[in-house]
mmCIF file of C-alpha atoms in Angstrom:
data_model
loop_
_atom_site.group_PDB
_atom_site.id
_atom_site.type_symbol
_atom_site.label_atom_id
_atom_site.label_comp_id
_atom_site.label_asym_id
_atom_site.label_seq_id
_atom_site.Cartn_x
_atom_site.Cartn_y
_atom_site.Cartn_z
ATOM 1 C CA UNK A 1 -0.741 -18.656 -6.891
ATOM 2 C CA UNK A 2 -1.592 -18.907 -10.417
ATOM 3 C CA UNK A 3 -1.220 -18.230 -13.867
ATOM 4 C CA UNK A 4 -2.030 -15.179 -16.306
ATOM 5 C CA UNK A 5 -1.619 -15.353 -19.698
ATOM 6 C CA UNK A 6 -2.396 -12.196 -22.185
ATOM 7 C CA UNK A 7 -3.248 -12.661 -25.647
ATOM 8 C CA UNK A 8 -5.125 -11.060 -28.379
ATOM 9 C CA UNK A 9 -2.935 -7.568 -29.166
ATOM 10 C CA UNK A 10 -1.452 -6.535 -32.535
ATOM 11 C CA UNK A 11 -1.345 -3.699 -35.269
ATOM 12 C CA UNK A 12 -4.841 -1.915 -35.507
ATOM 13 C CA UNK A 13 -5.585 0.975 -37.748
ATOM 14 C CA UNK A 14 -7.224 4.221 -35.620
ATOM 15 C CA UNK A 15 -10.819 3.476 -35.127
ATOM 16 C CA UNK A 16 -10.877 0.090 -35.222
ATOM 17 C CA UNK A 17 -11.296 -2.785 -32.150
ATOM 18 C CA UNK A 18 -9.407 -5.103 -31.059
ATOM 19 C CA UNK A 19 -10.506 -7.771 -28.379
ATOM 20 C CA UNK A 20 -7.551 -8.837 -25.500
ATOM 21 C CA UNK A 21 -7.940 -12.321 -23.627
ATOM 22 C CA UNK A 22 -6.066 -13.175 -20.043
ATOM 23 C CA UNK A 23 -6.029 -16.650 -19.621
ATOM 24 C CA UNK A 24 -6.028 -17.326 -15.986
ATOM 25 C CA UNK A 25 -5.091 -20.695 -14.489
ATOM 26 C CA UNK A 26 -4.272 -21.891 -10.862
ATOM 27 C CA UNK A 27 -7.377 -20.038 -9.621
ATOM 28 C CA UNK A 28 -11.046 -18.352 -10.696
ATOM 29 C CA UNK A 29 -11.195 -15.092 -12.284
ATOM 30 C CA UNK A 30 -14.521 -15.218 -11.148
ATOM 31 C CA UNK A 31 -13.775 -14.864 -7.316
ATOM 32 C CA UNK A 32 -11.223 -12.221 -7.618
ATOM 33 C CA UNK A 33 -11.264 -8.648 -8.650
ATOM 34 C CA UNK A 34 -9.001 -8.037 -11.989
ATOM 35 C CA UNK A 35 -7.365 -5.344 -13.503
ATOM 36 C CA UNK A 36 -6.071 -3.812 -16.965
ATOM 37 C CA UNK A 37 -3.216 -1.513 -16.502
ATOM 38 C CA UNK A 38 -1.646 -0.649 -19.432
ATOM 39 C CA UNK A 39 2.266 1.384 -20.651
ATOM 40 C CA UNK A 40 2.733 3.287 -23.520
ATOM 41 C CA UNK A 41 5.820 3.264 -24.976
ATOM 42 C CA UNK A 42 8.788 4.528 -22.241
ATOM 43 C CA UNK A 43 6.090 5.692 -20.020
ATOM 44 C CA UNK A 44 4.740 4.833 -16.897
ATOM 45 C CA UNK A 45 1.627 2.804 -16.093
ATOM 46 C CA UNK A 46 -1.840 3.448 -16.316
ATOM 47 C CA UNK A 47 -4.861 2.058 -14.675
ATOM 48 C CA UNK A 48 -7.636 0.847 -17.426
ATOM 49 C CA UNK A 49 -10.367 -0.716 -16.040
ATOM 50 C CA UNK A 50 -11.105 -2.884 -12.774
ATOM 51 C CA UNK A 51 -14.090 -5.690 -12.905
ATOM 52 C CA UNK A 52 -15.166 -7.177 -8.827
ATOM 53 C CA UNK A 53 -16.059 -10.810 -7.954
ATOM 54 C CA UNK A 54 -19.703 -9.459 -8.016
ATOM 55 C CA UNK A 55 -19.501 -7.938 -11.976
ATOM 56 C CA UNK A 56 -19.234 -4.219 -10.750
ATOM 57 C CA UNK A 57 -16.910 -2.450 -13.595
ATOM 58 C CA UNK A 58 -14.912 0.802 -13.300
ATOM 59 C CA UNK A 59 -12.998 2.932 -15.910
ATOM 60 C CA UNK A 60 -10.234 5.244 -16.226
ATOM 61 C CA UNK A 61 -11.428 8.192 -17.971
ATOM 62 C CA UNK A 62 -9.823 7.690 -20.964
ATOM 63 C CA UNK A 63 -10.928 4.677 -21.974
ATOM 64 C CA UNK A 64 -14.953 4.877 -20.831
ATOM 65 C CA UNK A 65 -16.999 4.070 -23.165
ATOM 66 C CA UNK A 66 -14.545 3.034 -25.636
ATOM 67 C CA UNK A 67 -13.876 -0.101 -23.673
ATOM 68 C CA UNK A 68 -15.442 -2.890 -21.956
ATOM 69 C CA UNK A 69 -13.742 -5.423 -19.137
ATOM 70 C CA UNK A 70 -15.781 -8.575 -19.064
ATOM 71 C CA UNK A 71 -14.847 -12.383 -18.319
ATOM 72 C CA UNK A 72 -16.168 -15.765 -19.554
ATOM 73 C CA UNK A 73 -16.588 -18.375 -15.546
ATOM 74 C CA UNK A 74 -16.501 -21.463 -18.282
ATOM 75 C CA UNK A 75 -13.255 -20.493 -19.951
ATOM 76 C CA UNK A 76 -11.855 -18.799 -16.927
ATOM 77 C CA UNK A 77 -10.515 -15.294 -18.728
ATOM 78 C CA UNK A 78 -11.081 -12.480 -18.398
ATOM 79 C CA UNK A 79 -11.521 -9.870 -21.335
ATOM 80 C CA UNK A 80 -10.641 -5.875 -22.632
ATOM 81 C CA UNK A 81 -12.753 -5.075 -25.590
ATOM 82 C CA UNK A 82 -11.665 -1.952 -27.169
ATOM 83 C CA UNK A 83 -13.520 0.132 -29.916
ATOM 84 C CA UNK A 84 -12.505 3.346 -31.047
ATOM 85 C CA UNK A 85 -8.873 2.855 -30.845
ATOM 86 C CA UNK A 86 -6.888 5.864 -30.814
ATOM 87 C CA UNK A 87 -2.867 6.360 -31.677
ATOM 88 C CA UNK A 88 -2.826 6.902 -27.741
ATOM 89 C CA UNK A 89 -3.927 3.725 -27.063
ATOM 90 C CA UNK A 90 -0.482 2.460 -28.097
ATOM 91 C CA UNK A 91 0.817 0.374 -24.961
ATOM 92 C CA UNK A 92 1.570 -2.885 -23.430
ATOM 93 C CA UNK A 93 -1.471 -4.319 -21.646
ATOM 94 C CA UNK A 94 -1.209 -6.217 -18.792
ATOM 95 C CA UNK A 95 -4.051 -8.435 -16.575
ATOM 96 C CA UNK A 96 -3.750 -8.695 -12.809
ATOM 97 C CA UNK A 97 -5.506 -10.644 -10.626
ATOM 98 C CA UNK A 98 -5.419 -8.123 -7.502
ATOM 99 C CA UNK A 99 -2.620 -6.233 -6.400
ATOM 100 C CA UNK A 100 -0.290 -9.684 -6.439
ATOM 101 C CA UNK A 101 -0.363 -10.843 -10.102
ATOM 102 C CA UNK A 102 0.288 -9.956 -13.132
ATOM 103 C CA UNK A 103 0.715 -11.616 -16.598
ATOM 104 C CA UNK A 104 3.283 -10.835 -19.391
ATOM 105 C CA UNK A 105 1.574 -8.518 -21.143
ATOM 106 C CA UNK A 106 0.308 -7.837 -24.976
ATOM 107 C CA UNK A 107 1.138 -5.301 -27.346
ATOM 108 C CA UNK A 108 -1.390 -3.108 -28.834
ATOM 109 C CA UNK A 109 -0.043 -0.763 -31.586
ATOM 110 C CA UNK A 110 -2.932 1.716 -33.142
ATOM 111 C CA UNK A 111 -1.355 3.247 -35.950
ATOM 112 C CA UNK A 112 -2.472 3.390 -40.025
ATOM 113 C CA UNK B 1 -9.982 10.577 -9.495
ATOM 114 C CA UNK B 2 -6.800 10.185 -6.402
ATOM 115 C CA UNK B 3 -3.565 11.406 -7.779
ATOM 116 C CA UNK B 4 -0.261 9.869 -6.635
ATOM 117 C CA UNK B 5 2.727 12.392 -6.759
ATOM 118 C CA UNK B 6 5.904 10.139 -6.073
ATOM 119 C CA UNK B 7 9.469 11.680 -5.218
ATOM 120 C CA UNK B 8 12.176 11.895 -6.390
ATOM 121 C CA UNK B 9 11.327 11.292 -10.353
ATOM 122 C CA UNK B 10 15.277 9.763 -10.934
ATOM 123 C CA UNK B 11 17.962 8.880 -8.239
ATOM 124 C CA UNK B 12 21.398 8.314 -8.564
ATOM 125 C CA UNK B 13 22.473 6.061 -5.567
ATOM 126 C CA UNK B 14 25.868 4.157 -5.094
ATOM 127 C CA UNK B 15 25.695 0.183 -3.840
ATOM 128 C CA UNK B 16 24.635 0.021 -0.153
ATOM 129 C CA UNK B 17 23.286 3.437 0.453
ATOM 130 C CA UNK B 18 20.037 3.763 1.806
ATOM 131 C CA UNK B 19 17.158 5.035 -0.344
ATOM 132 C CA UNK B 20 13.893 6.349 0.101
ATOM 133 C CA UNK B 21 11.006 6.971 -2.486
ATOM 134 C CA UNK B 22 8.082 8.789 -1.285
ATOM 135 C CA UNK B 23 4.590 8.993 -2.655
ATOM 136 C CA UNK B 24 1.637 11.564 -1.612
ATOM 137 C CA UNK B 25 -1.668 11.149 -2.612
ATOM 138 C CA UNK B 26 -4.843 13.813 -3.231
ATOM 139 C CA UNK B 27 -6.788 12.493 -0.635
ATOM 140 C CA UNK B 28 -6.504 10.422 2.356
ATOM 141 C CA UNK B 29 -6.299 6.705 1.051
ATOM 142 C CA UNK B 30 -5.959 4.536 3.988
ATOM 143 C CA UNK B 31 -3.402 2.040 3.715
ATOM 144 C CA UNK B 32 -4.682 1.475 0.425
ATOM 145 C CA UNK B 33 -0.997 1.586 -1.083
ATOM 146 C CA UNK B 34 1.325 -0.649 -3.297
ATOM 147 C CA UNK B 35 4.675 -0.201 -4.149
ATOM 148 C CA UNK B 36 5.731 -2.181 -7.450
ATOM 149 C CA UNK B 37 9.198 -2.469 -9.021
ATOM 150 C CA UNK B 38 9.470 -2.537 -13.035
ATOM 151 C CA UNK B 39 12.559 -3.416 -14.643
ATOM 152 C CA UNK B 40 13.116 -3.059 -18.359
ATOM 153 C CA UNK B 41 11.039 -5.628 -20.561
ATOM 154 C CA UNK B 42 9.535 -7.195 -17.353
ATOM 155 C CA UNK B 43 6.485 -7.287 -15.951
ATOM 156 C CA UNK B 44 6.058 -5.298 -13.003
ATOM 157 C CA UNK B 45 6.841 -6.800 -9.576
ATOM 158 C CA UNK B 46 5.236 -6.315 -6.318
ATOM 159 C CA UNK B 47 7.305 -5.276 -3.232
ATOM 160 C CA UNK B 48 5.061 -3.890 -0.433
ATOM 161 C CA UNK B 49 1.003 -4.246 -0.250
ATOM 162 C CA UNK B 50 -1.380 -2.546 1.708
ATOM 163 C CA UNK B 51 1.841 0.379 2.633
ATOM 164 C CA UNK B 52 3.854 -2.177 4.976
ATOM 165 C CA UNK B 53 2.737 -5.717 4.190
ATOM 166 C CA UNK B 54 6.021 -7.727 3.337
ATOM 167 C CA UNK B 55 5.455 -9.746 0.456
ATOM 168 C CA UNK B 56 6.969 -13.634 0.290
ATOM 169 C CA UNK B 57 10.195 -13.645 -1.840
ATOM 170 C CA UNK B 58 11.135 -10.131 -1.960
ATOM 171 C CA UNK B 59 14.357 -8.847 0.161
ATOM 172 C CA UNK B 60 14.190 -7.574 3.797
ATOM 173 C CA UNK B 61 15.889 -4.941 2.677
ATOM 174 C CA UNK B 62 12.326 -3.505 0.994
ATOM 175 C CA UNK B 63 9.999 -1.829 3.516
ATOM 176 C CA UNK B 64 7.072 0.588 3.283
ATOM 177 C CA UNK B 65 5.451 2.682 5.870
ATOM 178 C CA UNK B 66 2.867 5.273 5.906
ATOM 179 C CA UNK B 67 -0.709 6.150 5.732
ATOM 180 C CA UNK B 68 -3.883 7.991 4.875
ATOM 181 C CA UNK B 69 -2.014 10.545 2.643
ATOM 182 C CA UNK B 70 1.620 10.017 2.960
ATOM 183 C CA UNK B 71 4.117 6.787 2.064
ATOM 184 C CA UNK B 72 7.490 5.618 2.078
ATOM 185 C CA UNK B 73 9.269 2.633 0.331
ATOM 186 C CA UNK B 74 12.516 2.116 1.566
ATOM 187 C CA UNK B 75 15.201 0.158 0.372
ATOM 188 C CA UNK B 76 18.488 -0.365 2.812
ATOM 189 C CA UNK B 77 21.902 -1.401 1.861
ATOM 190 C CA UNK B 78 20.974 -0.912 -1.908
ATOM 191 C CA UNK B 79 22.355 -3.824 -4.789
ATOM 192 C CA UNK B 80 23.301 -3.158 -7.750
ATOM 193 C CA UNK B 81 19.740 -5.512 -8.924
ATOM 194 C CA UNK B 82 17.521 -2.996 -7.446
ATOM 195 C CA UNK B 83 18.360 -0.607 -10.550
ATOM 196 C CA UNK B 84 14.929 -0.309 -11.852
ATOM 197 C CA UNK B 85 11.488 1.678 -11.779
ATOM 198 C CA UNK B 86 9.488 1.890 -8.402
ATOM 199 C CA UNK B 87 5.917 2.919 -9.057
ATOM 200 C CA UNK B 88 3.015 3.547 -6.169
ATOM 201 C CA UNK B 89 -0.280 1.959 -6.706
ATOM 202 C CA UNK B 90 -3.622 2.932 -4.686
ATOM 203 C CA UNK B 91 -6.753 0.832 -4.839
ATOM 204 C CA UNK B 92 -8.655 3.035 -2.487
ATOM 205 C CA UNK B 93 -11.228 4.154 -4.312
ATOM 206 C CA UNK B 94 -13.147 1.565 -6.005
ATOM 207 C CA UNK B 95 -14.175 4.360 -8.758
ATOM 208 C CA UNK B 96 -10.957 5.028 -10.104
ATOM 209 C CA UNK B 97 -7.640 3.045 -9.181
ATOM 210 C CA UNK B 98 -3.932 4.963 -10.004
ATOM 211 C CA UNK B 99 -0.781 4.452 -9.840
ATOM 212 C CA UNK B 100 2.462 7.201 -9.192
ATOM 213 C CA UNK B 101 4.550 8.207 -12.001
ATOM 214 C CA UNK B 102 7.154 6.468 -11.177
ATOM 215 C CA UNK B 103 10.804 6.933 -9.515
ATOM 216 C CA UNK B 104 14.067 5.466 -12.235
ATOM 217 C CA UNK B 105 16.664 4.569 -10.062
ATOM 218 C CA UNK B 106 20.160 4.210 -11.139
ATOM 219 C CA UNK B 107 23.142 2.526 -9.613
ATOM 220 C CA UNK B 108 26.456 4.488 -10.014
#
């Protein structure tokens, strides 16, 4: 079944980066497809970004090419890095392996 | 980019009614469809996969049907636990994945 553990969020001014982690453990990030979905504040959730066991990456529109999903086989996580932040960007993050799991989430607030 | 249009956007149900959430999408998606439940502070929590896949652990009571444009999640003999968000989720399209905006459903 496994394990997925976010990390990495915070307080970020507007136009900075911030890098999130998602520990995985219990199986390979590597052989899966992942996701980042992320909710802002008392709304719904949105699809980020998708990365497939062969390194194909998608984006939702309103991230590309402001962020970048990646992962790391030796340390088994996968990665969002996000430049450019925006006050919109505000939201609880969340990694999923698949459609099955999902970890806890981490908080990203973009604000000065 | 698909668009999911879920309905209703808020229920009001009383304890053991039956209740159904429906969810359209753009284009035809298959059975390409997830339902999820979110309650407050939690993760969210998957019910259905792939429109009427049971998932291990979740109620009987939870049951999806549907395809290519069209879905239903139903939930029979509703408990006062299943007060929470229901979202749709379509991973059709490998270009773009979405999810519904979400049904709140309240337990008088």
């Amino acid at each position: 079944e496994g394990q997925l553990v976010e990390s990495g969020g915070g307080l970020v001014q507007p136009g900075g980066s911030l890098r999130l982690s998602c520990a995985a453990s219990g199986f390979t990030v590597s052989s899966n497809y992942m996701i980042w979905v992320r909710q802002a504040p008392g709304k719904g959730l949105e699809w980020v970004s998708v990365i497939y066991s062969g390194g194909s990456t998608y984006y939702a529109d309103s991230v590309k090419g402001r962020f970048t999903i990646s992962r790391d086989s030796s340390k088994n996580t996968l990665y969002l890095q996000m430049n450019s932040l925006r006050a919109e960007d505000t939201a609880m993050y969340y990694c999923a392996r698949g459609v099955e799991y999902w970890g806890q989430g981490t908080l990203v607030t973009v604000s000065s | 980019e698909i668009v999911l249009t879920q309905s209703p956007d808020f229920q009001s149900v009383t304890p053991k009614e039956k209740v159904t959430i429906t969810c359209r999408a753009s284009q035809s998606i298959g059975s390409s469809l997830h339902w999820y439940q979110q309650k407050p502070d939690q993760s969210p929590k998957l019910l259905i996969k792939y429109a009427s896949q049971s998932i291990s652990g979740v109620p009987s009571r939870f049951s999806g049907s549907g395809s290519g444009t069209d879905f239903t999640l139903t939930i029979n003999s509703l408990e006062a636990e299943d007060a929470a968000t229901y979202y749709c989720h379509q991973t059709s399209s490998s270009l773009g994945y979405s999810f519904g905006q979400g049904t709140k459903l309240e337990i008088k």
